[in-house]
mmCIF file of C-alpha atoms and ligand atoms in Angstrom:
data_model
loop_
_atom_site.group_PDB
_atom_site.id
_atom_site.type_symbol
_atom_site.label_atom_id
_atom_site.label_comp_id
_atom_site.label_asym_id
_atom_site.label_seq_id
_atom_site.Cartn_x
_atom_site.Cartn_y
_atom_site.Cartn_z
ATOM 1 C CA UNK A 504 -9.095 17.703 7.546
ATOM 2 C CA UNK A 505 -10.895 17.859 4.597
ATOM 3 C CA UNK A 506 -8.861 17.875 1.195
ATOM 4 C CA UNK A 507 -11.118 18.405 -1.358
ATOM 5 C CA UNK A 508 -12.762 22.103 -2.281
ATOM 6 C CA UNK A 509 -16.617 22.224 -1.763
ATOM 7 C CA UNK A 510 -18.230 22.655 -4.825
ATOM 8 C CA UNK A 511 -19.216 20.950 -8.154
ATOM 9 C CA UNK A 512 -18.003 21.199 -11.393
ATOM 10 C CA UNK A 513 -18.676 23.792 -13.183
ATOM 11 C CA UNK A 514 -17.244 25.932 -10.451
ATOM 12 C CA UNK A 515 -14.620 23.808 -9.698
ATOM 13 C CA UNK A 516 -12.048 23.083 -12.446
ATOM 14 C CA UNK A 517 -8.621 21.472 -11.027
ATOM 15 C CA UNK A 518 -7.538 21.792 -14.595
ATOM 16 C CA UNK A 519 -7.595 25.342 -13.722
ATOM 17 C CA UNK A 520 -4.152 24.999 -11.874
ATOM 18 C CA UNK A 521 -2.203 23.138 -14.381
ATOM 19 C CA UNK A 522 -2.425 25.244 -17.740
ATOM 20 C CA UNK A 523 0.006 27.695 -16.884
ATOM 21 C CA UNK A 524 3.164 26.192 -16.411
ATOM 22 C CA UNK A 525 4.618 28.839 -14.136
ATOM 23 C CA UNK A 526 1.740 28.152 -11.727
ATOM 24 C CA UNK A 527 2.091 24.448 -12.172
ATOM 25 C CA UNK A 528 5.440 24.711 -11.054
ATOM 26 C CA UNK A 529 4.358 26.446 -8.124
ATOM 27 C CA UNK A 530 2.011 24.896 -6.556
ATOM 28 C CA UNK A 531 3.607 21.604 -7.060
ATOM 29 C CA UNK A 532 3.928 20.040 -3.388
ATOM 30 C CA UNK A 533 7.411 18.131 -4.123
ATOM 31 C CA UNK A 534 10.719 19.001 -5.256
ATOM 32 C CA UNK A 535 13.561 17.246 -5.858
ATOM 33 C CA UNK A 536 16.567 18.719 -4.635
ATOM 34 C CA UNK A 537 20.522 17.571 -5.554
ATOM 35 C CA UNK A 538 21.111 17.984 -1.601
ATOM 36 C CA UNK A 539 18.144 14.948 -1.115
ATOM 37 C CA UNK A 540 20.767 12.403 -3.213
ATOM 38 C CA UNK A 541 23.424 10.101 -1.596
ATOM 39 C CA UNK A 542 25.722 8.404 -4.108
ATOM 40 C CA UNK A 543 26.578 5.136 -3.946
ATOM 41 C CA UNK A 544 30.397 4.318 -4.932
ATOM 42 C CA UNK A 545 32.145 1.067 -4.793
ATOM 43 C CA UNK A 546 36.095 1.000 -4.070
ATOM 44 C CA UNK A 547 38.591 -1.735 -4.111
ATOM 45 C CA UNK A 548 42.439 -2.107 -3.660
ATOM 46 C CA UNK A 549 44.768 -0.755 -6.503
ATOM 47 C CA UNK A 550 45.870 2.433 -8.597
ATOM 48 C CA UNK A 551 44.119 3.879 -11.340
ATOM 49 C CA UNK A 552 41.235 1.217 -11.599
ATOM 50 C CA UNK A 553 37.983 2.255 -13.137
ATOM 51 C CA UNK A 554 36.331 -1.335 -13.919
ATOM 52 C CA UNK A 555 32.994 -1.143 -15.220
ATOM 53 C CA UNK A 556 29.629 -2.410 -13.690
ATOM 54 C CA UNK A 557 28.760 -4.145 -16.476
ATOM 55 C CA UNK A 558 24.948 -4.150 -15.308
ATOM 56 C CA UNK A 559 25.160 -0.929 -13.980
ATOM 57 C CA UNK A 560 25.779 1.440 -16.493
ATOM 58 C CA UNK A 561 28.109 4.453 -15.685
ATOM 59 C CA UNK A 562 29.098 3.155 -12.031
ATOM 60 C CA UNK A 563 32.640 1.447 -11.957
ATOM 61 C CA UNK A 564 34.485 -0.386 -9.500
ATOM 62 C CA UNK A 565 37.507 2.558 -8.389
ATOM 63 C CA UNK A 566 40.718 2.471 -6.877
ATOM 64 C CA UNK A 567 41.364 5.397 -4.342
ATOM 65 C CA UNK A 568 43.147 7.280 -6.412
ATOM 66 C CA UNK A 569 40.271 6.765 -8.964
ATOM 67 C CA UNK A 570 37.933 7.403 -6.186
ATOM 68 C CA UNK A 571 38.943 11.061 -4.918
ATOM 69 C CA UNK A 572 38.555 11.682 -8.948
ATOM 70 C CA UNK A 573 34.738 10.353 -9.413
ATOM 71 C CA UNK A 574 34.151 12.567 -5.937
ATOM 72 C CA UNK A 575 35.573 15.511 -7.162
ATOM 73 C CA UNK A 576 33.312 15.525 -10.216
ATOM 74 C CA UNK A 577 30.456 14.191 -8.247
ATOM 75 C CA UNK A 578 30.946 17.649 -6.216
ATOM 76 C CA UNK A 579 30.677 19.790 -9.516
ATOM 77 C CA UNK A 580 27.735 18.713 -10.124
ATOM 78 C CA UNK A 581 26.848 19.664 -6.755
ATOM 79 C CA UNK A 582 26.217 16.022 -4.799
ATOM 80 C CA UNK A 583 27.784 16.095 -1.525
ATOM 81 C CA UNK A 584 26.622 12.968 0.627
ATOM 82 C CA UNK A 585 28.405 9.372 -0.958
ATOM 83 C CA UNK A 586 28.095 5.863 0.660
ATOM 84 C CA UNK A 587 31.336 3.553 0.155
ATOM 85 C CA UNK A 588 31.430 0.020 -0.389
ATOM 86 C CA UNK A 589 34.435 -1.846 0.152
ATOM 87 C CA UNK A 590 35.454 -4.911 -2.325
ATOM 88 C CA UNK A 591 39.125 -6.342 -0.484
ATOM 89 C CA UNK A 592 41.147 -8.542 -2.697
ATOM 90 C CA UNK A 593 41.486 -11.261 0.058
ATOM 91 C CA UNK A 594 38.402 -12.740 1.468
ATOM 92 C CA UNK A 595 38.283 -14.947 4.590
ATOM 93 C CA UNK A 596 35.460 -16.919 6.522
ATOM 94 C CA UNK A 597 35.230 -13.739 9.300
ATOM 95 C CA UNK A 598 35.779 -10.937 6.852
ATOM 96 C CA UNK A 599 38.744 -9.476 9.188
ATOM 97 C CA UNK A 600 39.955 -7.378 6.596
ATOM 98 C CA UNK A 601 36.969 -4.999 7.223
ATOM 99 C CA UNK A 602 38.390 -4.233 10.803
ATOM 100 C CA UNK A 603 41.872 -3.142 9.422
ATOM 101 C CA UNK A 604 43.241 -0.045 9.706
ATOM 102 C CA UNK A 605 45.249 -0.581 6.563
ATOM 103 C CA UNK A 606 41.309 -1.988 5.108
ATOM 104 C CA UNK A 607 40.622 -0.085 1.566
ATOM 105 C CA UNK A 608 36.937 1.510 3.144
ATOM 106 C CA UNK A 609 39.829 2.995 5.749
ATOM 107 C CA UNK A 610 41.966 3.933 3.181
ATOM 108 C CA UNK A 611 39.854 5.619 0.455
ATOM 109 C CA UNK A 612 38.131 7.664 4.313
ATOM 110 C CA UNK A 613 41.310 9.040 5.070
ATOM 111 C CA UNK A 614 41.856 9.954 1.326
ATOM 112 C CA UNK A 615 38.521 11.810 0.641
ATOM 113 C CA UNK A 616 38.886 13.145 4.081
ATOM 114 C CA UNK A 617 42.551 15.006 3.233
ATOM 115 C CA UNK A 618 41.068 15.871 -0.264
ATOM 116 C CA UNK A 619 38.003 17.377 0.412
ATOM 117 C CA UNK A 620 37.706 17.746 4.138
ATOM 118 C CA UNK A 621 34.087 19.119 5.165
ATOM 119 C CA UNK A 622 33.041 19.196 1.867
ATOM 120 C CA UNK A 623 31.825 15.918 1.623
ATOM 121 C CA UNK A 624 29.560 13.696 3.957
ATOM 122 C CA UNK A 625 31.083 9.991 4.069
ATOM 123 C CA UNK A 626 28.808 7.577 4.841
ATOM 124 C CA UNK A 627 29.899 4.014 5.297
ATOM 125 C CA UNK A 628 27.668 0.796 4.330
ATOM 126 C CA UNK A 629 29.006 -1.570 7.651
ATOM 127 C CA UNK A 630 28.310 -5.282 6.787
ATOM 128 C CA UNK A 631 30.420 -8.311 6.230
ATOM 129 C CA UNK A 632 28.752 -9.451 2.783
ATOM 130 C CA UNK A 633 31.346 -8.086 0.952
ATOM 131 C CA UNK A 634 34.198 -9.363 3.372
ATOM 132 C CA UNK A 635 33.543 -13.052 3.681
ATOM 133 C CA UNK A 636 34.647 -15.510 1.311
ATOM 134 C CA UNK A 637 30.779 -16.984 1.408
ATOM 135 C CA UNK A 638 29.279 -13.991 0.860
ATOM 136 C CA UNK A 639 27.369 -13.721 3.891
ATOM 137 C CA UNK A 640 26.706 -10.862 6.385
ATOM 138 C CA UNK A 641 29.102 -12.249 9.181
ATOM 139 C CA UNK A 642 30.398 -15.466 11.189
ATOM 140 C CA UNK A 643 28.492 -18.791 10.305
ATOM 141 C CA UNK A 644 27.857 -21.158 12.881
ATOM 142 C CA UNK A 645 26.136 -24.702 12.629
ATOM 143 C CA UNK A 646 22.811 -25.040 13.829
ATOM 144 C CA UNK A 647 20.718 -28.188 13.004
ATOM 145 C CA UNK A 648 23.248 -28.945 10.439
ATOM 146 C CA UNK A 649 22.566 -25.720 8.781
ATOM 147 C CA UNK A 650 25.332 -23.374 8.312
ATOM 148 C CA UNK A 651 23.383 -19.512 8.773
ATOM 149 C CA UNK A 652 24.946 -15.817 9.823
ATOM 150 C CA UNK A 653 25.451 -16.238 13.730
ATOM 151 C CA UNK A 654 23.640 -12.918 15.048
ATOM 152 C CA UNK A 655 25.487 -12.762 18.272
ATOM 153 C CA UNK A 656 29.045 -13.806 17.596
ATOM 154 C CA UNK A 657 28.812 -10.607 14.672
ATOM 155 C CA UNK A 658 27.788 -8.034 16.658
ATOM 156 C CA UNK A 659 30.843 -6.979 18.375
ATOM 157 C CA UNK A 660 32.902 -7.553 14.758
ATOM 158 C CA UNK A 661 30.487 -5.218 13.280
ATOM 159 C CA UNK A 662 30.909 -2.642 15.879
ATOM 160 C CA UNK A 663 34.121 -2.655 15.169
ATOM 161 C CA UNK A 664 34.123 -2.251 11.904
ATOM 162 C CA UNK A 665 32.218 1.162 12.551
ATOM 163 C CA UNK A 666 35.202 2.305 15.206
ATOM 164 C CA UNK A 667 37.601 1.593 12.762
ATOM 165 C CA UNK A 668 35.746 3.267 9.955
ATOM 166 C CA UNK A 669 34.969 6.533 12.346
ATOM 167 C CA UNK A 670 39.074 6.671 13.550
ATOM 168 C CA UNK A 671 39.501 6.708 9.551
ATOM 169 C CA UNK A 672 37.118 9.770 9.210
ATOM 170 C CA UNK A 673 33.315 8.309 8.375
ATOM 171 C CA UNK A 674 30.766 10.972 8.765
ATOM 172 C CA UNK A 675 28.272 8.498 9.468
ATOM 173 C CA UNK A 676 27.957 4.669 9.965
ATOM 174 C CA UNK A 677 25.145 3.045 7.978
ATOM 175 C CA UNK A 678 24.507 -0.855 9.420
ATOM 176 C CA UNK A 679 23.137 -2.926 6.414
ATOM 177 C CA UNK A 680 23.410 -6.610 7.979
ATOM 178 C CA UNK A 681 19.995 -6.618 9.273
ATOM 179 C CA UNK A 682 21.348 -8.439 12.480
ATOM 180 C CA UNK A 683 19.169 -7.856 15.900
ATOM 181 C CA UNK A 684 20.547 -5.631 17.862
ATOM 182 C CA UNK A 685 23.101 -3.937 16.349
ATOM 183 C CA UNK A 686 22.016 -0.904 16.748
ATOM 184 C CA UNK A 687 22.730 -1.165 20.227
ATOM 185 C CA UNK A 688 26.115 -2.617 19.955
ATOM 186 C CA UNK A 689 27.209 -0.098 17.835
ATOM 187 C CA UNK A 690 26.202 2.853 19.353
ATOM 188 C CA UNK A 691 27.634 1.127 22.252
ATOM 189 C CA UNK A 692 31.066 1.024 21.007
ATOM 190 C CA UNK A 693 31.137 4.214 19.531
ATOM 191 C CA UNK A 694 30.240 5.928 22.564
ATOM 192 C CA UNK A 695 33.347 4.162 23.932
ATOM 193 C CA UNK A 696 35.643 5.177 21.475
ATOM 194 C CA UNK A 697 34.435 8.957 22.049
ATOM 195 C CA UNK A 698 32.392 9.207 18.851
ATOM 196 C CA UNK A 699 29.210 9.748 20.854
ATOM 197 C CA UNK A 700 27.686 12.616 18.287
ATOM 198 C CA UNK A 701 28.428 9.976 15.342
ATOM 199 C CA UNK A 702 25.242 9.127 13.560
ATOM 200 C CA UNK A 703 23.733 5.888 12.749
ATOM 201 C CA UNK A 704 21.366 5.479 9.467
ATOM 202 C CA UNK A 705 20.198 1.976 10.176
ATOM 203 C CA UNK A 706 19.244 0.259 7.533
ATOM 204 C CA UNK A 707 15.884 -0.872 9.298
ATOM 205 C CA UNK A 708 13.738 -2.077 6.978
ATOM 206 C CA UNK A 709 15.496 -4.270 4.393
ATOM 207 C CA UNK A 710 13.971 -6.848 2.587
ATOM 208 C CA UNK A 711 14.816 -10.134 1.030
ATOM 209 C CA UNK A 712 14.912 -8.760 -2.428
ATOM 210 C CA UNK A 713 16.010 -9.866 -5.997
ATOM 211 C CA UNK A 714 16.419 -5.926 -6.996
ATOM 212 C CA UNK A 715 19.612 -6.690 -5.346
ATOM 213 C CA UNK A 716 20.967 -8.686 -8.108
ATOM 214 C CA UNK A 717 23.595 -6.038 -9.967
ATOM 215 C CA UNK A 718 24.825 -5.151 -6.767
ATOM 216 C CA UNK A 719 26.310 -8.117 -6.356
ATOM 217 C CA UNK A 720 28.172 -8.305 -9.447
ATOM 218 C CA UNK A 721 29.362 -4.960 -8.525
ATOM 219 C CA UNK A 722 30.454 -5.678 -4.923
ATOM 220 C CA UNK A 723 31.540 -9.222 -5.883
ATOM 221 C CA UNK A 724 29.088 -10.312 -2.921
ATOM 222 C CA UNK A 725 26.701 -13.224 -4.005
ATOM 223 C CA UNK A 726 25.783 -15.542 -1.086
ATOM 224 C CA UNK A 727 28.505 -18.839 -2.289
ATOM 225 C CA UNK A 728 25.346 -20.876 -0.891
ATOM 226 C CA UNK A 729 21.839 -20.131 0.045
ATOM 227 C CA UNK A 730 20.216 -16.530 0.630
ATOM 228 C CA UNK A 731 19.540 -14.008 2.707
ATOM 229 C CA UNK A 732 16.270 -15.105 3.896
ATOM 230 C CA UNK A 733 17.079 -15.838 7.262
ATOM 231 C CA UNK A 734 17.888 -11.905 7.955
ATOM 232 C CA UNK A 735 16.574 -10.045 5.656
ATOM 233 C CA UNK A 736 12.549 -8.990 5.807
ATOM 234 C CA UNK A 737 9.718 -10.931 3.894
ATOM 235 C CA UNK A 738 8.338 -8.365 1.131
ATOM 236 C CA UNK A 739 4.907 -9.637 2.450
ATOM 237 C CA UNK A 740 5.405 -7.473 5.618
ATOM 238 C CA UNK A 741 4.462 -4.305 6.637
ATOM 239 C CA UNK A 742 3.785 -4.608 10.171
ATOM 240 C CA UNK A 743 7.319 -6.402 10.795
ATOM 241 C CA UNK A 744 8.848 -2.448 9.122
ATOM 242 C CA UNK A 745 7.204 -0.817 12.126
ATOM 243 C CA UNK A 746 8.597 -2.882 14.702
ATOM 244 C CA UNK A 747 12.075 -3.061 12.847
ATOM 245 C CA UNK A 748 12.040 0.692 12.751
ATOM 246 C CA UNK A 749 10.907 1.342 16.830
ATOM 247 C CA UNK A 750 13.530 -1.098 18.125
ATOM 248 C CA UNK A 751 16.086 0.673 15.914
ATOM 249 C CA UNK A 752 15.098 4.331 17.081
ATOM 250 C CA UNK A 753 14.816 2.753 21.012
ATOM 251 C CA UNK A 754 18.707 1.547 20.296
ATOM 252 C CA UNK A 755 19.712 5.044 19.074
ATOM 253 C CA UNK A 756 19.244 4.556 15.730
ATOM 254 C CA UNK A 757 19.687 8.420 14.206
ATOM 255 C CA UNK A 758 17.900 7.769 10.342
ATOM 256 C CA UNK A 759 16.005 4.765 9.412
ATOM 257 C CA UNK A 760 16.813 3.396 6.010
ATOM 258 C CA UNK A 761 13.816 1.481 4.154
ATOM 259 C CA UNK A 762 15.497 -0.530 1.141
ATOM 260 C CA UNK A 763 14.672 -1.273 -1.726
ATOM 261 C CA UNK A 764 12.361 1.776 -2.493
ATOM 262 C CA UNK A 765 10.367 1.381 -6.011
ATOM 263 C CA UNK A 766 8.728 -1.496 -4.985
ATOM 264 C CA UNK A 767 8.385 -0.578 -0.712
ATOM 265 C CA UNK A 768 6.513 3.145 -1.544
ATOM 266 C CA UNK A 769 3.596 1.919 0.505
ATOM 267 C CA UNK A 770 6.446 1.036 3.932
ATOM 268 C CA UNK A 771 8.534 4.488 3.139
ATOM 269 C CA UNK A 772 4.939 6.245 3.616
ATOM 270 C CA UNK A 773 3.773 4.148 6.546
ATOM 271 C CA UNK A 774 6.995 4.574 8.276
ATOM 272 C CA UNK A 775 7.303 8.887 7.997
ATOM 273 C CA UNK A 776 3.907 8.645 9.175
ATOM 274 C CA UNK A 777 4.615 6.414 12.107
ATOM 275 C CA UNK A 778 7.766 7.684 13.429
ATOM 276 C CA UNK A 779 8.446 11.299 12.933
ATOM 277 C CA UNK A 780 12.420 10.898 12.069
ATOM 278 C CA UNK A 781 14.564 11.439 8.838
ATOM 279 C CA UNK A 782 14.116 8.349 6.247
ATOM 280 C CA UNK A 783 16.245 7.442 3.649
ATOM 281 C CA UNK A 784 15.546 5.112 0.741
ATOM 282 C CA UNK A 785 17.949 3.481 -1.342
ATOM 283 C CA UNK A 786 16.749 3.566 -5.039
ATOM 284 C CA UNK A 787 18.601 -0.322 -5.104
ATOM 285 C CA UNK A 788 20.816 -1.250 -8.158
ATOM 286 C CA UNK A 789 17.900 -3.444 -9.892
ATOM 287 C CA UNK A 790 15.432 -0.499 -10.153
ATOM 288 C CA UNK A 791 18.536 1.355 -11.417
ATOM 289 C CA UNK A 792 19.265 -1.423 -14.258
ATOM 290 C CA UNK A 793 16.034 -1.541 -14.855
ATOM 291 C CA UNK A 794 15.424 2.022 -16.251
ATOM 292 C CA UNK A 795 18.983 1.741 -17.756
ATOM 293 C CA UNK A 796 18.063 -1.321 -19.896
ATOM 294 C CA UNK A 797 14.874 -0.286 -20.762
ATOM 295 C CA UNK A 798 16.063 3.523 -22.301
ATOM 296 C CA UNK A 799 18.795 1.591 -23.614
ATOM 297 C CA UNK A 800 16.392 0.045 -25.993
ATOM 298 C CA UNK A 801 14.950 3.025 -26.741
ATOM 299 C CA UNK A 802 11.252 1.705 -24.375
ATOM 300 C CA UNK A 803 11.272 4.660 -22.137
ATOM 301 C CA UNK A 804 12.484 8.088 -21.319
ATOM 302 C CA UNK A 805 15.306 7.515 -19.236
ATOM 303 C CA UNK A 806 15.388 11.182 -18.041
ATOM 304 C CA UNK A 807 11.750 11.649 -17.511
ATOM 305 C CA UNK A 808 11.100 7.755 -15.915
ATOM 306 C CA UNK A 809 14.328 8.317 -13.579
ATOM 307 C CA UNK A 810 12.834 11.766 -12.477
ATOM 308 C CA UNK A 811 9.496 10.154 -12.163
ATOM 309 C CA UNK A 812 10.124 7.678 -9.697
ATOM 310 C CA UNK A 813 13.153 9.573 -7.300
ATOM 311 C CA UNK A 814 10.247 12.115 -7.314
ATOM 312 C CA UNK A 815 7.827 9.341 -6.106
ATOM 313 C CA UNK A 816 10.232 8.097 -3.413
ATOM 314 C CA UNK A 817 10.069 11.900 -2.048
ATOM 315 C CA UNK A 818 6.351 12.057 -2.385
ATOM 316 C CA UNK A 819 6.360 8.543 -0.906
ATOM 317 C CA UNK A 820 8.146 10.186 2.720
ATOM 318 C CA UNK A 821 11.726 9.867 2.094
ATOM 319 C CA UNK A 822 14.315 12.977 2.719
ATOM 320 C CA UNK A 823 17.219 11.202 1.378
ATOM 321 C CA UNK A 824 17.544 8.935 -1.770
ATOM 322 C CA UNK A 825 20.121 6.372 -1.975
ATOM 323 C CA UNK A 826 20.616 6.337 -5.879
ATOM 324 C CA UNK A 827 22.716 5.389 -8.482
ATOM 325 C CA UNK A 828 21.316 8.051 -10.892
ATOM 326 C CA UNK A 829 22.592 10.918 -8.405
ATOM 327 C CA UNK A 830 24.985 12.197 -11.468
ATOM 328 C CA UNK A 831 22.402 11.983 -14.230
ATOM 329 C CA UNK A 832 20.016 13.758 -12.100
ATOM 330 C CA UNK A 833 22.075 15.920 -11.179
ATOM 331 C CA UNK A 834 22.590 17.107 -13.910
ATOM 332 C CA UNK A 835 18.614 16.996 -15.026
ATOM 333 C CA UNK A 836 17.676 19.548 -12.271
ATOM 334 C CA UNK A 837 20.369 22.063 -13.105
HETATM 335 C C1 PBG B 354 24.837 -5.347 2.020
HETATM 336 C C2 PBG B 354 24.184 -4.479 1.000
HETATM 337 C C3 PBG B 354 23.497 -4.894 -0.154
HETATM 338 C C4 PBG B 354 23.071 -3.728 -0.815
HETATM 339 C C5 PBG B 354 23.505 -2.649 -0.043
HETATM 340 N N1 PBG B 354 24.173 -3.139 1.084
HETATM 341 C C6 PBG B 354 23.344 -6.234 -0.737
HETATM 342 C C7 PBG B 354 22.563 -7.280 -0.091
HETATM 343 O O1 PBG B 354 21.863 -7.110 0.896
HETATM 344 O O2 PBG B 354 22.652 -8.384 -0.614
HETATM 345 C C8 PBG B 354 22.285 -3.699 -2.079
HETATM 346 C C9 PBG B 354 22.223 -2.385 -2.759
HETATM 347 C C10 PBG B 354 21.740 -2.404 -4.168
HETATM 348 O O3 PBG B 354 21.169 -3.385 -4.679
HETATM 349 O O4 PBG B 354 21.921 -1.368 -4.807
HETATM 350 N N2 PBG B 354 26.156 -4.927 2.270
#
């Protein structure tokens, strides 16, 4: 297919098609929609907490009671799809108070779920990071003297986790551990546990990225040692996404995630070309701070930069957006 007009200036003027801002508007090939946003909300045990992010302007570390407040306002302004992350008081070396019934991701599910029913999409991050007192994404086990996340031993745990989270009401589970195979073992166990029409939006493609930094602070999640090298994707790679991304789908993986997004345009665009499935990005907490800081000291446009690059993460092939600036944009597009 051929995408330019034949033809030469003066006959051809592409100027012609952006002096009227009407037309402009209406030939413009992508829009950002509030229904493309998922918003990103961090919840810990507690009654009437609202702890500020200090690098993350605007988001706050909630209680449930907190929680079902930010959603309900989060709903005016018309956003209707939220991921949780859990941050437990007590922290142990396996993270078992992720697979608790009483756990606070199970708590603040049930609460959103009596409070808003079918109003809301819940979408669960399932990982251990946040769990275990080390930080990492699941059990450690010793191998050549090096303690690292043992890939195996997790993968039931984790597919727990997601049983327990879809008995407490999760619309969908969203696997962020990067572990092989657990795709498989969670579909596996949800199947069992009669939630076999309960989506999975694997996080795929994740890379070993320092965007990731705020998000820590907020989910109280740094790595006590080392990183998260050993699981987590080489930015160098692009070939590695694809095959990430086909094992996933060949597992029953039901939306691929490709994280972060600013700096991965080129892998969100090579992998909606590839594999003809819904994508989501997540807009990660550093590109987020970044804009923040920036319009803080008066550099850039916060509105216009923000709205700038969600609408280059569309262009770029995703149908969802991950983002921390769901509110503010939000309320831009109204
Ligand atoms: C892991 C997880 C992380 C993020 C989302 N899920 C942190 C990590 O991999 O270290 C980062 C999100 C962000 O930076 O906004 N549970």
């Amino acid at each position: 297919m051929t995408t330019h007009a034949a033809g030469q200036f003066p006959v051809v003027r592409p100027r012609r098609l952006r002096a009227h801002p009407l037309l402009r508007e209406m030939v413009r090939e992508t829009t950002l929609s509030v229904r493309d946003f998922i918003l990103p909300l961090f919840v810990r045990p507690g009654q009437g907490i609202r702890r500020e992010i200090p690098s993350m302007p605007g988001h706050h570390q909630l209680s449930v009671d907190t929680l079902v407040d930010e959603v309900a306002a989060a709903v005016e302004w018309g956003i209707r799809a939220f991921l949780l992350f859990g941050i437990p008081v007590h922290k142990d070396p396996v993270g078992d108070v992720a697979l608790r019934d009483d756990g606070i991701i199970q708590q603040a599910l049930r609460a959103l779920r009596k409070e808003f029913a079918d109003r809301v999409l819940l979408i669960t991050d399932e990982c251990f990071c946040e769990y275990t007192d080390h930080g990492h994404c699941g059990v450690l086990s010793e191998r050549g003297g090096r303690l690292d996340v043992d890939n195996d031993a997790t993968l039931p745990r984790l597919a727990e986790q997601c049983v327990s989270h879809a008995r407490a009401g999760a619309d969908v589970v969203a696997p962020s551990g990067m572990l092989d195979g657990m795709v498989q073992a969670i579909r596996g166990a949800l199947d069992r546990a009669g939630f076999a029409t309960l989506p999975i939006l694997s996080y795929a493609v994740k890379y070993a990225s320092a965007f990731y930094g705020p998000f820590r602070d907020a989910a109280e999640s740094p790595p006590q040692f080392g990183d998260r090298g050993s699981h987590q994707m080489d930015p160098a790679n692009t070939d590695e996404a694809l095959r990430e991304v086909a094992l996933d789908l060949a597992e029953g993986a039901d939306i691929i995630m490709v994280k972060p997004a600013l700096a991965y345009l080129d892998i969100i665009r090579r992998v909606k070309d590839h594999f003809s499935v819904p994508v989501a990005a997540y807009n990660v907490s550093g590109e987020f701070a970044m804009i923040k800081a920036a319009a803080q000291k008066g550099w850039i446009d916060e509105k216009r930069v923000a709205l700038e690059v969600l609408t280059s993460i569309k262009r770029a092939g995703a149908d969802l957006i991950v983002t921390y600036f769901a509110r503010e944009a939000a309320r831009w597009l109204r």
